[in-house]
C-alpha cells in the first residue's frame, strides 16, 4: 500500500459548478411536493417499503426519536406519521444501503476523498467496522475493537496532563452515552468538554440563565394552542424544524397572530400546506405570518427597542399595556429599562433596523392588546457578537407583558440537534458545577477537576497551538460545523490522535491527526440488544428511544458501550468504577443519573410513553435563585456594525436539502435554487451598483485583524434581502468566519454576521 510522509488534505472539496437552475421562491412549504421529495429520497437510499415501515415507528411511543431536530412530539402522535420531510431525509441517510467498508478505503485515499464535496462524502454510506489511519499513511485500514481501545488508551497515557485531551460531544448522543462520556472525561481529569451548544445556542443559555435563572426555554408544546401572539425571530422553521409549522398552524386556527422577524421572507412562514390533511394536499393551506418585519442582519436589538419604546408611549395613557403587577412583584430593573428606551432616538432605530415604520406600528398594536406571547428563535439571534443581548432584548419584551410563567406564553429557543439539550442536562459542559462535582464525588468516589475546561473555540485554538494533543468526538462533523474551516482543519491535523465515534463518513475524518480512528456506532433507528436510550427535546421533556432495524453491520457498537470500553481500557480496573457493567446496562446508567442529578427520580419508568418534564423554574415564574429573587430586565447596547461602501454583512444559512452539516441533496427549492450550493443571495440594487449580473461568479472575502479569508467561486443570485446584506450556505462559507471573533460571554462564533467584500472572478 502506498505510503507518504505528508498528507495533502483539502478542507473545501471540489469547487466546480454543477448545472445551476434558478426559479422564483416557492409560495408555500410542505404539501404534495414535500411528500414527493421525501419518497424519492427514501426510495433511492434504502427502499420505499422498508423506509415506510421504519418511519411508522419514528417519534411514536415505544419507537425511536428522530435523529434530526429537537422539536417535541405531541402526547398523542399522528397515526399517519409524526415526521417531516427533513426527518424522512435523515432516516434515508441513516438507513442507506451504501457502505464504507474495507474495499472502499482500499480504493480511495484520504487525499482523494478530501477533494470530494460534503455532499459526495456524506453519500458514501455507513461505516461498517473500526478503521485507523496510521502516521504517514494516506489510507484508512481496519483495526479490531480491542486494538482500537488500546491504541486510544495508550495515547491518552502519554499526555503530560489530562488537559491535553479534548472530549467533544455532538447533540445526537443519548443521555446515557453523554453522561458516561462526561463521567469518563472527569475521571480522566479534565473539563475539556466542548459541545455543539458552544456553536449554536450557547448565547441563549447565557442570556436566559442571567435573566430568568435557567438556560432553557419555558414553554411546552401545548402553549402554542393558547398563545395569542407568536413571534418567530431569527429562525426558518420551514427548513430547520418543519414540524413546528403544525404548531404555528394550530395557533392560527385558534385565533393567534404570528409576527415574523427575519432578513429573508421564508416560504415556510408564508403559507403552510399540512401534508397530513386534505386541505394541505388539495387546498391553499394556511397563511402563517400576519406581520412580516424584514429586519437587516443583526439589527434585531434596534427593532425590539423601537417596539418597546412605542409600547411604553402607549403605556403612559393606558396602564394595561404592561403587566405592572407582574413587573413589580417578579422583576428587577424596570425603571432602568424605561430610561434606556426614553433616550433612544426613534429615527435612528428605524434606520438601523430597516423596517417600515407602519409595519412596526402594526406589530405594536398586536402586542399592546395581548399578553399570551411566545417568542421563538434560533441561530439567527445567537450567532452574533451581541448574541446574548439579542436574547436578553426578547426577554425584556416578554417581562414587560408578563408573558413568562403562564400558559400560552414564554421563551422558546428552538434547538437544532435532537438531544443537544439533553447532553447539557446530564453534564456535558466545560463549565464547573460545584454541586455536580460534589454529587459525582459522593457517588463514584473520585475528585472531579475543579478548573474550567475548554469550549469549542478555545479547544480549537489549543489544538492549533499544541496545548491540546488528543481530540475525541462523540458524534458530529466537527471541522465542517466549526468556524474558520482552514484553521480548524490545521488544528486537528496538529493533534497526535483524533478519534471519531460516527455512523457515516464526514470531512472531519479527512482532516485527521497523526493517528486517526473511526469508531462506527449504531444509528438511532437500529436495534441495540433490546435496550433503549433516552433523549430530551427542545422543551425539556425526557423520553425513550428504541431502534427497530437490524444494524448496518455486525461490527457496530452502541455509544455507551464504546465509551465504557474505552474507559475500561484506560483505567484497567483501577478507577473503582465498573465501566463495562455501565456500558452494558443502561438502567444502571439511569440509576446513577438519578443519584447525581435532580429531576430524574424513577428515571427508567417515567421515561416510557410520553416521558416526563424536567423542573423548570421559569415555567412557573419562580425566580428565587436570581439576585433579589426576581427576573432581570437588561439594558442592552445597540450592535456595533459599521460597513464601508464596498463591504457587506453575510449571514450563513442552511439549504432545504440540509440538516446542520449533513447535505441531503443539492436543491433549495423553497428559495428556488436547484443543482448547486455555491451561491450567494444579494440585493438587486446592490448588484447594479457593483456591476454584477445574475449568476456572475464571485469570491467572498473577509479580512479580520489583517488575515484574509476567501471562499471561492460563488454565483450571485438576485434576491429579496436588505441592502448591504448577503446570505450563503454553510459549511461552504464557514471558512470566512474568524476563529477569534465570537459572541460576548458565550463565545458562539459570529456565523450570522460576517463582514465581507464581494470580488468578481
PDB file of C-alpha atoms in Angstrom, residues 69 86 235-242 378 415-416 654-656 658-659:
ATOM      1  CA  UNK A  69     -34.167  18.364  15.159  1.00  0.00           C
ATOM      2  CA  UNK A  86     -36.283  16.507   6.581  1.00  0.00           C
ATOM      3  CA  UNK A 235     -35.441  31.400  12.528  1.00  0.00           C
ATOM      4  CA  UNK A 236     -36.606  29.474   9.447  1.00  0.00           C
ATOM      5  CA  UNK A 237     -38.746  26.594  10.773  1.00  0.00           C
ATOM      6  CA  UNK A 238     -39.950  25.533   7.314  1.00  0.00           C
ATOM      7  CA  UNK A 239     -36.472  24.162   6.635  1.00  0.00           C
ATOM      8  CA  UNK A 240     -34.858  23.714  10.034  1.00  0.00           C
ATOM      9  CA  UNK A 241     -37.781  22.495  12.187  1.00  0.00           C
ATOM     10  CA  UNK A 242     -40.638  21.704   9.782  1.00  0.00           C
ATOM     11  CA  UNK A 378     -32.703  30.054  16.659  1.00  0.00           C
ATOM     12  CA  UNK A 415     -32.704  23.579  19.338  1.00  0.00           C
ATOM     13  CA  UNK A 416     -31.232  22.118  16.178  1.00  0.00           C
ATOM     14  CA  UNK A 654     -28.939  26.031   5.624  1.00  0.00           C
ATOM     15  CA  UNK A 655     -30.483  24.972   2.371  1.00  0.00           C
ATOM     16  CA  UNK A 656     -33.700  22.961   2.465  1.00  0.00           C
ATOM     17  CA  UNK A 658     -29.575  20.072   4.513  1.00  0.00           C
ATOM     18  CA  UNK A 659     -29.580  19.459   8.263  1.00  0.00           C
TER      19      UNK A 659
END
